[in-house]
Each structure stands twice: as structure tokens, then as C-alpha cells.
PDB file of C-alpha atoms and ligand atoms in Angstrom:
ATOM      1  CA  MET A  22      11.718 -38.011   7.347  1.00  0.00           C
ATOM      2  CA  LEU A  23      15.441 -38.458   7.214  1.00  0.00           C
ATOM      3  CA  LEU A  24      16.504 -42.054   6.033  1.00  0.00           C
ATOM      4  CA  VAL A  25      19.959 -43.452   5.556  1.00  0.00           C
ATOM      5  CA  GLU A  26      20.255 -46.805   4.036  1.00  0.00           C
ATOM      6  CA  GLN A  27      23.289 -48.982   3.670  1.00  0.00           C
ATOM      7  CA  LEU A  28      25.586 -45.950   3.258  1.00  0.00           C
ATOM      8  CA  VAL A  29      29.239 -46.764   2.399  1.00  0.00           C
ATOM      9  CA  LYS A  30      31.988 -44.190   2.266  1.00  0.00           C
ATOM     10  CA  ARG A  31      35.656 -44.961   1.473  1.00  0.00           C
ATOM     11  CA  HIS A  32      38.730 -42.784   1.673  1.00  0.00           C
ATOM     12  CA  GLY A  33      41.510 -44.624  -0.243  1.00  0.00           C
ATOM     13  CA  SER A  34      41.519 -48.154   1.055  1.00  0.00           C
ATOM     14  CA  ARG A  35      39.789 -47.212   4.223  1.00  0.00           C
ATOM     15  CA  THR A  36      36.079 -47.784   4.912  1.00  0.00           C
ATOM     16  CA  VAL A  37      34.807 -44.982   7.044  1.00  0.00           C
ATOM     17  CA  LEU A  38      31.128 -45.771   6.843  1.00  0.00           C
ATOM     18  CA  ASP A  39      30.258 -49.420   6.478  1.00  0.00           C
ATOM     19  CA  ARG A  40      26.565 -50.038   5.461  1.00  0.00           C
ATOM     20  CA  VAL A  41      25.106 -47.262   7.825  1.00  0.00           C
ATOM     21  CA  SER A  42      21.367 -47.468   8.099  1.00  0.00           C
ATOM     22  CA  PHE A  43      19.111 -45.492  10.475  1.00  0.00           C
ATOM     23  CA  GLU A  44      15.958 -43.239  10.439  1.00  0.00           C
ATOM     24  CA  ALA A  45      15.216 -39.885  12.157  1.00  0.00           C
ATOM     25  CA  ARG A  46      11.434 -39.662  12.560  1.00  0.00           C
ATOM     26  CA  ALA A  47       9.113 -36.832  12.601  1.00  0.00           C
ATOM     27  CA  GLY A  48       8.079 -35.420  15.991  1.00  0.00           C
ATOM     28  CA  ARG A  49      11.296 -36.912  17.562  1.00  0.00           C
ATOM     29  CA  VAL A  50      14.819 -35.656  18.516  1.00  0.00           C
ATOM     30  CA  THR A  51      17.265 -38.174  17.420  1.00  0.00           C
ATOM     31  CA  ALA A  52      20.838 -38.051  18.652  1.00  0.00           C
ATOM     32  CA  PHE A  53      23.573 -39.516  16.453  1.00  0.00           C
ATOM     33  CA  LEU A  54      26.209 -40.478  18.991  1.00  0.00           C
ATOM     34  CA  GLY A  55      29.794 -41.733  18.648  1.00  0.00           C
ATOM     35  CA  PRO A  56      33.341 -41.127  19.591  1.00  0.00           C
ATOM     36  CA  ASN A  57      35.436 -38.812  17.694  1.00  0.00           C
ATOM     37  CA  GLY A  58      36.199 -40.115  14.144  1.00  0.00           C
ATOM     38  CA  ALA A  59      33.385 -42.601  14.379  1.00  0.00           C
ATOM     39  CA  GLY A  60      31.717 -41.372  11.206  1.00  0.00           C
ATOM     40  CA  LYS A  61      28.897 -38.919  12.260  1.00  0.00           C
ATOM     41  CA  SER A  62      30.164 -35.871  10.167  1.00  0.00           C
ATOM     42  CA  SER A  63      30.745 -38.011   7.209  1.00  0.00           C
ATOM     43  CA  THR A  64      27.118 -39.328   7.317  1.00  0.00           C
ATOM     44  CA  LEU A  65      25.553 -35.892   7.739  1.00  0.00           C
ATOM     45  CA  ARG A  66      27.704 -34.418   5.008  1.00  0.00           C
ATOM     46  CA  ILE A  67      26.399 -37.145   2.547  1.00  0.00           C
ATOM     47  CA  LEU A  68      22.755 -36.590   4.062  1.00  0.00           C
ATOM     48  CA  LEU A  69      23.139 -32.889   3.161  1.00  0.00           C
ATOM     49  CA  GLY A  70      24.629 -33.350  -0.359  1.00  0.00           C
ATOM     50  CA  LEU A  71      28.052 -31.961   0.702  1.00  0.00           C
ATOM     51  CA  ASP A  72      29.721 -35.199  -0.168  1.00  0.00           C
ATOM     52  CA  CYS A  73      29.062 -38.306  -2.254  1.00  0.00           C
ATOM     53  CA  ALA A  74      28.561 -41.857  -1.022  1.00  0.00           C
ATOM     54  CA  ASP A  75      30.354 -44.823  -2.435  1.00  0.00           C
ATOM     55  CA  GLY A  76      27.139 -46.904  -1.767  1.00  0.00           C
ATOM     56  CA  GLY A  77      23.669 -46.734  -0.263  1.00  0.00           C
ATOM     57  CA  SER A  78      21.395 -43.818   0.104  1.00  0.00           C
ATOM     58  CA  ALA A  79      20.525 -40.864   2.230  1.00  0.00           C
ATOM     59  CA  LEU A  80      17.079 -39.207   1.665  1.00  0.00           C
ATOM     60  CA  VAL A  81      15.441 -36.187   3.048  1.00  0.00           C
ATOM     61  CA  GLY A  82      11.617 -36.609   2.860  1.00  0.00           C
ATOM     62  CA  GLY A  83      12.112 -39.374   0.457  1.00  0.00           C
ATOM     63  CA  ARG A  84      14.477 -37.414  -1.931  1.00  0.00           C
ATOM     64  CA  PRO A  85      18.213 -36.911  -2.138  1.00  0.00           C
ATOM     65  CA  TYR A  86      19.280 -33.528  -0.807  1.00  0.00           C
ATOM     66  CA  ARG A  87      20.607 -32.436  -4.191  1.00  0.00           C
ATOM     67  CA  SER A  88      17.240 -32.925  -5.879  1.00  0.00           C
ATOM     68  CA  LEU A  89      15.325 -30.604  -3.487  1.00  0.00           C
ATOM     69  CA  ARG A  90      14.173 -27.424  -5.150  1.00  0.00           C
ATOM     70  CA  ASN A  91      14.715 -25.010  -2.293  1.00  0.00           C
ATOM     71  CA  PRO A  92      16.589 -27.209   0.207  1.00  0.00           C
ATOM     72  CA  LEU A  93      16.648 -24.975   3.103  1.00  0.00           C
ATOM     73  CA  ARG A  94      12.788 -24.875   3.172  1.00  0.00           C
ATOM     74  CA  THR A  95      12.900 -28.594   3.718  1.00  0.00           C
ATOM     75  CA  VAL A  96      15.946 -29.161   5.902  1.00  0.00           C
ATOM     76  CA  GLY A  97      18.056 -26.639   7.838  1.00  0.00           C
ATOM     77  CA  SER A  98      21.483 -27.630   8.934  1.00  0.00           C
ATOM     78  CA  MET A  99      24.490 -26.548  10.904  1.00  0.00           C
ATOM     79  CA  LEU A 100      27.855 -27.961  10.416  1.00  0.00           C
ATOM     80  CA  ASP A 101      31.000 -26.334  11.686  1.00  0.00           C
ATOM     81  CA  GLY A 102      29.546 -23.381  13.188  1.00  0.00           C
ATOM     82  CA  SER A 103      27.778 -20.502  11.389  1.00  0.00           C
ATOM     83  CA  GLY A 104      29.126 -20.997   7.974  1.00  0.00           C
ATOM     84  CA  ALA A 105      28.985 -17.147   7.606  1.00  0.00           C
ATOM     85  CA  HIS A 106      32.070 -15.088   6.291  1.00  0.00           C
ATOM     86  CA  ARG A 107      33.879 -13.105   8.930  1.00  0.00           C
ATOM     87  CA  SER A 108      33.435  -9.718   7.312  1.00  0.00           C
ATOM     88  CA  ARG A 109      29.658  -9.962   6.951  1.00  0.00           C
ATOM     89  CA  THR A 110      27.143  -9.060   9.640  1.00  0.00           C
ATOM     90  CA  ALA A 111      24.690 -11.681  10.754  1.00  0.00           C
ATOM     91  CA  ARG A 112      21.925  -9.623   8.998  1.00  0.00           C
ATOM     92  CA  ASN A 113      23.806  -9.668   5.657  1.00  0.00           C
ATOM     93  CA  HIS A 114      24.520 -13.347   5.942  1.00  0.00           C
ATOM     94  CA  LEU A 115      21.023 -14.197   6.506  1.00  0.00           C
ATOM     95  CA  ALA A 116      19.786 -11.839   3.742  1.00  0.00           C
ATOM     96  CA  TRP A 117      22.116 -13.607   1.286  1.00  0.00           C
ATOM     97  CA  VAL A 118      20.932 -17.090   2.330  1.00  0.00           C
ATOM     98  CA  ALA A 119      17.295 -15.993   2.144  1.00  0.00           C
ATOM     99  CA  ARG A 120      17.800 -14.566  -1.258  1.00  0.00           C
ATOM    100  CA  SER A 121      19.467 -17.670  -2.701  1.00  0.00           C
ATOM    101  CA  ASN A 122      16.653 -19.911  -1.339  1.00  0.00           C
ATOM    102  CA  ASP A 123      13.645 -17.883  -2.071  1.00  0.00           C
ATOM    103  CA  ILE A 124      12.826 -17.243   1.653  1.00  0.00           C
ATOM    104  CA  PRO A 125      10.796 -14.052   2.546  1.00  0.00           C
ATOM    105  CA  ARG A 126      12.891 -11.312   4.065  1.00  0.00           C
ATOM    106  CA  ARG A 127      10.645 -11.007   7.037  1.00  0.00           C
ATOM    107  CA  ARG A 128      12.176 -14.271   8.307  1.00  0.00           C
ATOM    108  CA  ILE A 129      15.540 -12.648   8.912  1.00  0.00           C
ATOM    109  CA  GLY A 130      14.379 -10.444  11.822  1.00  0.00           C
ATOM    110  CA  GLU A 131      12.228 -13.353  13.130  1.00  0.00           C
ATOM    111  CA  VAL A 132      15.136 -15.801  13.459  1.00  0.00           C
ATOM    112  CA  LEU A 133      17.521 -13.247  14.769  1.00  0.00           C
ATOM    113  CA  GLU A 134      14.960 -12.572  17.450  1.00  0.00           C
ATOM    114  CA  GLN A 135      14.443 -16.309  17.937  1.00  0.00           C
ATOM    115  CA  VAL A 136      18.172 -17.167  18.598  1.00  0.00           C
ATOM    116  CA  GLY A 137      18.679 -14.067  20.682  1.00  0.00           C
ATOM    117  CA  LEU A 138      21.039 -12.268  18.115  1.00  0.00           C
ATOM    118  CA  ALA A 139      18.817  -9.251  17.341  1.00  0.00           C
ATOM    119  CA  ASP A 140      20.969  -6.854  19.256  1.00  0.00           C
ATOM    120  CA  ALA A 141      24.124  -8.172  17.529  1.00  0.00           C
ATOM    121  CA  ALA A 142      22.592  -8.337  13.967  1.00  0.00           C
ATOM    122  CA  ARG A 143      24.824  -5.506  12.607  1.00  0.00           C
ATOM    123  CA  VAL A 144      28.034  -6.778  14.257  1.00  0.00           C
ATOM    124  CA  ARG A 145      30.638  -8.345  11.905  1.00  0.00           C
ATOM    125  CA  VAL A 146      30.719 -12.310  12.413  1.00  0.00           C
ATOM    126  CA  GLY A 147      34.411 -12.110  12.759  1.00  0.00           C
ATOM    127  CA  ARG A 148      33.780 -10.408  16.285  1.00  0.00           C
ATOM    128  CA  TYR A 149      31.339 -13.164  17.463  1.00  0.00           C
ATOM    129  CA  SER A 150      32.120 -15.475  20.313  1.00  0.00           C
ATOM    130  CA  LEU A 151      31.782 -19.166  19.533  1.00  0.00           C
ATOM    131  CA  GLY A 152      28.405 -19.352  21.102  1.00  0.00           C
ATOM    132  CA  MET A 153      27.233 -16.488  19.105  1.00  0.00           C
ATOM    133  CA  GLY A 154      28.433 -18.175  15.930  1.00  0.00           C
ATOM    134  CA  GLN A 155      26.420 -21.234  17.111  1.00  0.00           C
ATOM    135  CA  ARG A 156      23.353 -19.090  17.498  1.00  0.00           C
ATOM    136  CA  LEU A 157      23.920 -17.627  13.920  1.00  0.00           C
ATOM    137  CA  GLY A 158      24.221 -21.202  12.676  1.00  0.00           C
ATOM    138  CA  LEU A 159      20.934 -22.062  14.093  1.00  0.00           C
ATOM    139  CA  ALA A 160      19.290 -18.906  12.781  1.00  0.00           C
ATOM    140  CA  THR A 161      20.433 -19.940   9.306  1.00  0.00           C
ATOM    141  CA  ALA A 162      19.170 -23.424   9.740  1.00  0.00           C
ATOM    142  CA  LEU A 163      15.819 -22.087  10.968  1.00  0.00           C
ATOM    143  CA  LEU A 164      15.481 -19.342   8.281  1.00  0.00           C
ATOM    144  CA  GLY A 165      13.495 -21.403   5.763  1.00  0.00           C
ATOM    145  CA  GLU A 166      11.099 -22.807   8.318  1.00  0.00           C
ATOM    146  CA  PRO A 167      12.258 -26.342   7.494  1.00  0.00           C
ATOM    147  CA  GLU A 168      10.438 -29.506   8.630  1.00  0.00           C
ATOM    148  CA  ALA A 169      13.901 -31.055   9.552  1.00  0.00           C
ATOM    149  CA  LEU A 170      16.907 -29.861  11.328  1.00  0.00           C
ATOM    150  CA  VAL A 171      20.289 -31.566  10.964  1.00  0.00           C
ATOM    151  CA  LEU A 172      22.859 -30.295  13.535  1.00  0.00           C
ATOM    152  CA  ASP A 173      26.555 -31.323  13.921  1.00  0.00           C
ATOM    153  CA  GLU A 174      27.651 -30.911  17.395  1.00  0.00           C
ATOM    154  CA  PRO A 175      25.206 -28.074  18.102  1.00  0.00           C
ATOM    155  CA  VAL A 176      26.077 -27.275  21.641  1.00  0.00           C
ATOM    156  CA  ASN A 177      29.795 -26.854  21.197  1.00  0.00           C
ATOM    157  CA  GLY A 178      30.762 -23.334  22.585  1.00  0.00           C
ATOM    158  CA  LEU A 179      27.617 -22.886  24.222  1.00  0.00           C
ATOM    159  CA  ASP A 180      27.603 -22.010  28.062  1.00  0.00           C
ATOM    160  CA  PRO A 181      25.035 -23.680  30.341  1.00  0.00           C
ATOM    161  CA  GLU A 182      22.299 -21.099  29.761  1.00  0.00           C
ATOM    162  CA  GLY A 183      22.905 -21.496  25.837  1.00  0.00           C
ATOM    163  CA  ILE A 184      22.679 -25.355  26.242  1.00  0.00           C
ATOM    164  CA  ARG A 185      19.391 -24.953  28.035  1.00  0.00           C
ATOM    165  CA  TRP A 186      18.029 -22.604  25.531  1.00  0.00           C
ATOM    166  CA  ILE A 187      18.898 -24.969  22.445  1.00  0.00           C
ATOM    167  CA  ARG A 188      17.403 -27.917  24.279  1.00  0.00           C
ATOM    168  CA  GLY A 189      14.116 -25.969  24.524  1.00  0.00           C
ATOM    169  CA  LEU A 190      14.311 -24.865  20.985  1.00  0.00           C
ATOM    170  CA  LEU A 191      14.904 -28.396  19.616  1.00  0.00           C
ATOM    171  CA  ARG A 192      12.299 -29.829  21.762  1.00  0.00           C
ATOM    172  CA  ARG A 193       9.703 -27.304  20.556  1.00  0.00           C
ATOM    173  CA  HIS A 194      10.637 -28.057  16.981  1.00  0.00           C
ATOM    174  CA  ALA A 195      10.084 -31.812  17.486  1.00  0.00           C
ATOM    175  CA  ASP A 196       6.829 -31.283  19.474  1.00  0.00           C
ATOM    176  CA  ALA A 197       5.443 -29.181  16.648  1.00  0.00           C
ATOM    177  CA  GLY A 198       6.111 -32.252  14.420  1.00  0.00           C
ATOM    178  CA  GLY A 199       9.397 -31.590  13.124  1.00  0.00           C
ATOM    179  CA  THR A 200      12.312 -33.891  12.740  1.00  0.00           C
ATOM    180  CA  VAL A 201      15.664 -33.230  14.603  1.00  0.00           C
ATOM    181  CA  LEU A 202      18.895 -35.082  14.047  1.00  0.00           C
ATOM    182  CA  LEU A 203      21.800 -33.903  15.993  1.00  0.00           C
ATOM    183  CA  SER A 204      25.282 -35.392  16.280  1.00  0.00           C
ATOM    184  CA  SER A 205      27.248 -35.444  19.488  1.00  0.00           C
ATOM    185  CA  HIS A 206      30.031 -37.061  21.302  1.00  0.00           C
ATOM    186  CA  LEU A 207      28.899 -35.787  24.747  1.00  0.00           C
ATOM    187  CA  MET A 208      26.693 -37.890  26.817  1.00  0.00           C
ATOM    188  CA  GLY A 209      25.210 -35.403  29.284  1.00  0.00           C
ATOM    189  CA  GLU A 210      23.679 -33.056  26.555  1.00  0.00           C
ATOM    190  CA  VAL A 211      21.972 -35.977  24.825  1.00  0.00           C
ATOM    191  CA  ALA A 212      20.506 -37.743  27.869  1.00  0.00           C
ATOM    192  CA  GLY A 213      18.298 -34.844  28.641  1.00  0.00           C
ATOM    193  CA  LEU A 214      17.050 -34.095  25.173  1.00  0.00           C
ATOM    194  CA  ALA A 215      16.936 -37.104  22.729  1.00  0.00           C
ATOM    195  CA  ASP A 216      13.868 -39.473  22.248  1.00  0.00           C
ATOM    196  CA  ASP A 217      15.924 -41.813  19.995  1.00  0.00           C
ATOM    197  CA  LEU A 218      19.515 -42.716  19.758  1.00  0.00           C
ATOM    198  CA  VAL A 219      21.649 -43.971  16.980  1.00  0.00           C
ATOM    199  CA  VAL A 220      25.124 -45.105  18.077  1.00  0.00           C
ATOM    200  CA  ILE A 221      27.980 -45.341  15.676  1.00  0.00           C
ATOM    201  CA  ALA A 222      31.527 -46.580  16.362  1.00  0.00           C
ATOM    202  CA  ASP A 223      34.148 -47.337  13.616  1.00  0.00           C
ATOM    203  CA  GLY A 224      31.930 -46.595  10.883  1.00  0.00           C
ATOM    204  CA  ARG A 225      29.131 -49.024  11.977  1.00  0.00           C
ATOM    205  CA  ILE A 226      25.895 -48.699  13.643  1.00  0.00           C
ATOM    206  CA  VAL A 227      26.119 -50.498  16.803  1.00  0.00           C
ATOM    207  CA  LYS A 228      22.861 -49.730  18.324  1.00  0.00           C
ATOM    208  CA  ALA A 229      19.552 -47.785  17.541  1.00  0.00           C
ATOM    209  CA  GLY A 230      16.408 -47.244  19.455  1.00  0.00           C
ATOM    210  CA  THR A 231      14.584 -45.135  21.971  1.00  0.00           C
ATOM    211  CA  LEU A 232      16.661 -43.771  24.865  1.00  0.00           C
ATOM    212  CA  ALA A 233      15.060 -46.607  27.070  1.00  0.00           C
ATOM    213  CA  GLU A 234      15.756 -49.270  24.545  1.00  0.00           C
ATOM    214  CA  VAL A 235      19.460 -48.445  24.131  1.00  0.00           C
ATOM    215  CA  THR A 236      20.206 -47.977  27.888  1.00  0.00           C
ATOM    216  CA  VAL A 237      18.238 -51.039  29.084  1.00  0.00           C
ATOM    217  CA  GLY A 238      20.654 -53.176  31.140  1.00  0.00           C
ATOM    218  CA  TYR A 239      23.013 -50.316  31.660  1.00  0.00           C
ATOM    219  CA  GLY A 240      23.202 -48.084  34.762  1.00  0.00           C
ATOM    220  CA  SER A 241      23.213 -44.967  32.634  1.00  0.00           C
ATOM    221  CA  LEU A 242      23.736 -43.611  28.985  1.00  0.00           C
ATOM    222  CA  GLU A 243      27.341 -43.213  29.597  1.00  0.00           C
ATOM    223  CA  ASP A 244      27.733 -46.886  30.615  1.00  0.00           C
ATOM    224  CA  ALA A 245      25.756 -47.983  27.540  1.00  0.00           C
ATOM    225  CA  PHE A 246      27.847 -45.769  25.300  1.00  0.00           C
ATOM    226  CA  PHE A 247      31.259 -47.104  26.558  1.00  0.00           C
ATOM    227  CA  ALA A 248      30.012 -50.813  26.416  1.00  0.00           C
ATOM    228  CA  LEU A 249      28.550 -50.269  22.866  1.00  0.00           C
ATOM    229  CA  THR A 250      31.605 -48.261  21.442  1.00  0.00           C
ATOM    230  CA  GLY A 251      34.427 -50.071  23.082  1.00  0.00           C
ATOM    231  CA  GLY A 252      35.227 -47.080  25.358  1.00  0.00           C
ATOM    232  CA  GLY A 253      35.811 -44.536  22.467  1.00  0.00           C
ATOM    233  CA  ASN A 254      37.684 -41.261  22.878  1.00  0.00           C
ATOM    234  CA  GLY A 255      36.448 -37.815  23.933  1.00  0.00           C
ATOM    235  CA  VAL A 256      33.499 -39.095  25.876  1.00  0.00           C
ATOM    236  CA  GLY A 257      31.969 -37.188  28.661  1.00  0.00           C
ATOM    237  CA  GLN A 258      34.231 -34.078  28.110  1.00  0.00           C
TER     238      GLN A 258
HETATM  239  N1  ATP B 322      38.457 -36.188   3.594  1.00  0.00           N
HETATM  240  C1  ATP B 322      38.881 -37.280   4.345  1.00  0.00           C
HETATM  241  N2  ATP B 322      39.940 -37.832   3.833  1.00  0.00           N
HETATM  242  C2  ATP B 322      40.306 -38.965   4.622  1.00  0.00           C
HETATM  243  N3  ATP B 322      39.787 -39.519   5.726  1.00  0.00           N
HETATM  244  C3  ATP B 322      38.663 -38.764   6.134  1.00  0.00           C
HETATM  245  C4  ATP B 322      38.177 -37.671   5.541  1.00  0.00           C
HETATM  246  N4  ATP B 322      37.091 -37.178   6.149  1.00  0.00           N
HETATM  247  C5  ATP B 322      36.970 -38.000   7.176  1.00  0.00           C
HETATM  248  N5  ATP B 322      37.809 -39.011   7.191  1.00  0.00           N
HETATM  249  C6  ATP B 322      38.096 -40.085   8.372  1.00  0.00           C
HETATM  250  O1  ATP B 322      36.716 -40.603   8.372  1.00  0.00           O
HETATM  251  C7  ATP B 322      36.558 -40.982   9.639  1.00  0.00           C
HETATM  252  C8  ATP B 322      35.291 -40.628  10.155  1.00  0.00           C
HETATM  253  O2  ATP B 322      35.413 -39.084  10.282  1.00  0.00           O
HETATM  254  P1  ATP B 322      34.103 -38.331  10.766  1.00  0.00           P
HETATM  255  O3  ATP B 322      34.586 -36.836  10.824  1.00  0.00           O
HETATM  256  O4  ATP B 322      33.001 -38.557  10.024  1.00  0.00           O
HETATM  257  O5  ATP B 322      33.878 -38.582  12.337  1.00  0.00           O
HETATM  258  P2  ATP B 322      33.073 -38.037  13.510  1.00  0.00           P
HETATM  259  O6  ATP B 322      32.264 -39.084  14.086  1.00  0.00           O
HETATM  260  O7  ATP B 322      32.197 -36.898  12.849  1.00  0.00           O
HETATM  261  O8  ATP B 322      34.235 -37.382  14.377  1.00  0.00           O
HETATM  262  P3  ATP B 322      34.138 -36.083  15.310  1.00  0.00           P
HETATM  263  O9  ATP B 322      33.361 -36.217  16.281  1.00  0.00           O
HETATM  264  O10 ATP B 322      35.676 -36.079  15.634  1.00  0.00           O
HETATM  265  O11 ATP B 322      33.791 -34.962  14.300  1.00  0.00           O
HETATM  266  C9  ATP B 322      37.763 -40.486  10.503  1.00  0.00           C
HETATM  267  O12 ATP B 322      38.616 -41.485  10.773  1.00  0.00           O
HETATM  268  C10 ATP B 322      38.341 -39.438   9.572  1.00  0.00           C
HETATM  269  O13 ATP B 322      39.742 -39.351   9.624  1.00  0.00           O
END
């Protein structure tokens, strides 16, 4: 469903993505794992049409994101929290997104209920906690009932109950045949959730496969991660 092939991205003379290739399949939760600065966000931004590649391709359901007619009905995403303006309420924000993507209004109430924000729907986003902002970001991603979800560090700011909740939500999405791609630099959250792993370090894919394939020969996912990434930063925080 999500296919990244030979992706190259440069900033000045620096190559931050070096022929990155991987696939996130339908019915699976795929974790995109790597230390800070490895190139996860850069890849996801290109996949979601927010940045241009210098080479290669990134396809959603066989097409570049920018060629999708109503993108939020194909792929829902969350990068950098909710993406909502501080002065808006959650309901206003979702109404605006729904309108711009031809999504029926009934979905607003449904997703607010689904992410546990129904009671805070009329509170301004500027007053939300980090975790509430994450929930609103997820509500926005779910609004168009997309087949695929692409989430950058989705558990940031969530408390243990929130982490458990998001795990369940993503699991159900994949079990219903959807595609989930999430990035993370935290081991613990991924070990209990992902079916497939893609490990990136210094802009290169160093390993991809099922959880069992990636961890074979190592005591734990954390051991595998350190060995594969050369002991990157920010791991296990
Ligand atoms: N606009 C930019 N200009 C210059 N360098 C950039 C730019 N955007 C990203 N980079 C660099 O590209 C590299 C990859 O960054 P990226 O944000 O994709 O990493 P990441 O794996 O998402 O890390 P993190 O977990 O910290 O978010 C980093 O070295 C970063 O400094």
C-alpha cells in the first residue's frame, strides 16, 4: 500500500536519505525505527507530499500523494501533533478539514468519540495537553476513513493509558485490513505493536523484515536496534 523506492534527499551537500526503499503492507503495522536524525521524518514528509525528493519515488496505493484526489480519504497522517491552530476548537478544526476534503460532517462526532475527545470538543486547542493534541491529530488522521495511516512518533506525550489505547486503535486498523506506518525512536512501544520493522540509520535502511526476522540472533529488539544502528542517540528514553 505504501511503497518507497530508492528515495534520495539532499540538503546542500549532505545526503540525508540515501536510496531508501521499503514497503508498508496492508493488514500490518509497520514501525519505521531509527535514532534521532536518521531520516524518518524526511521520508514521511516526502511520502505525504510535504517535501520533494531528489530521486526515487514514494507511492500511496500506487500513486504519488500529490496526485490523490481527496488524499485524506486514502491516507490519514499525523506529523508534529494535531496540526490545529491554537485558537480553534477541536470541532472547528475537524469541520474545516472535513470540508476541504469532501468528508461527511457526521465523521466529526464519530472521530471525537473514537479518540476520547467528545467532552473537550469545544475547548480551544491552545488549552489542550500534549496528549490531547496527539488525540486530536489522530482524530484528524481518521476523519476520512482512510485505508492507510502514517504517524510520526504517535505516542509522544501520551501517558501509559494513552499508549495502551493507541496500540489498540492501530492494531484494530491493521486487523481490519488497513495499513499502518508509524515512526519511532523508542523501542518499548514498538516491540508490543509492530508486525514489521524497517530500521534506518544515517539515511540508509539497515534492516527490514518481520519483528522475528529483525531480532533473530539478538536478545531483544533493543539489542538488535543498537547493533544495527551503531548505538544511536535517544534510544529507550
Ligand atoms: N530542512 C532541512 N535542512 C537541513 N537539514 C535538514 C532539514 N530537514 C532535516 N534535515 C536533516 O536531515 C537529517 C534527517 O532528519 P529527520 O528529521 O528526517 O530525522 P528523524 O529520523 O526524523 O529524527 P527525529 O527522530 O529526531 O525526528 C537530520 O540530520 C536533519 O538535521
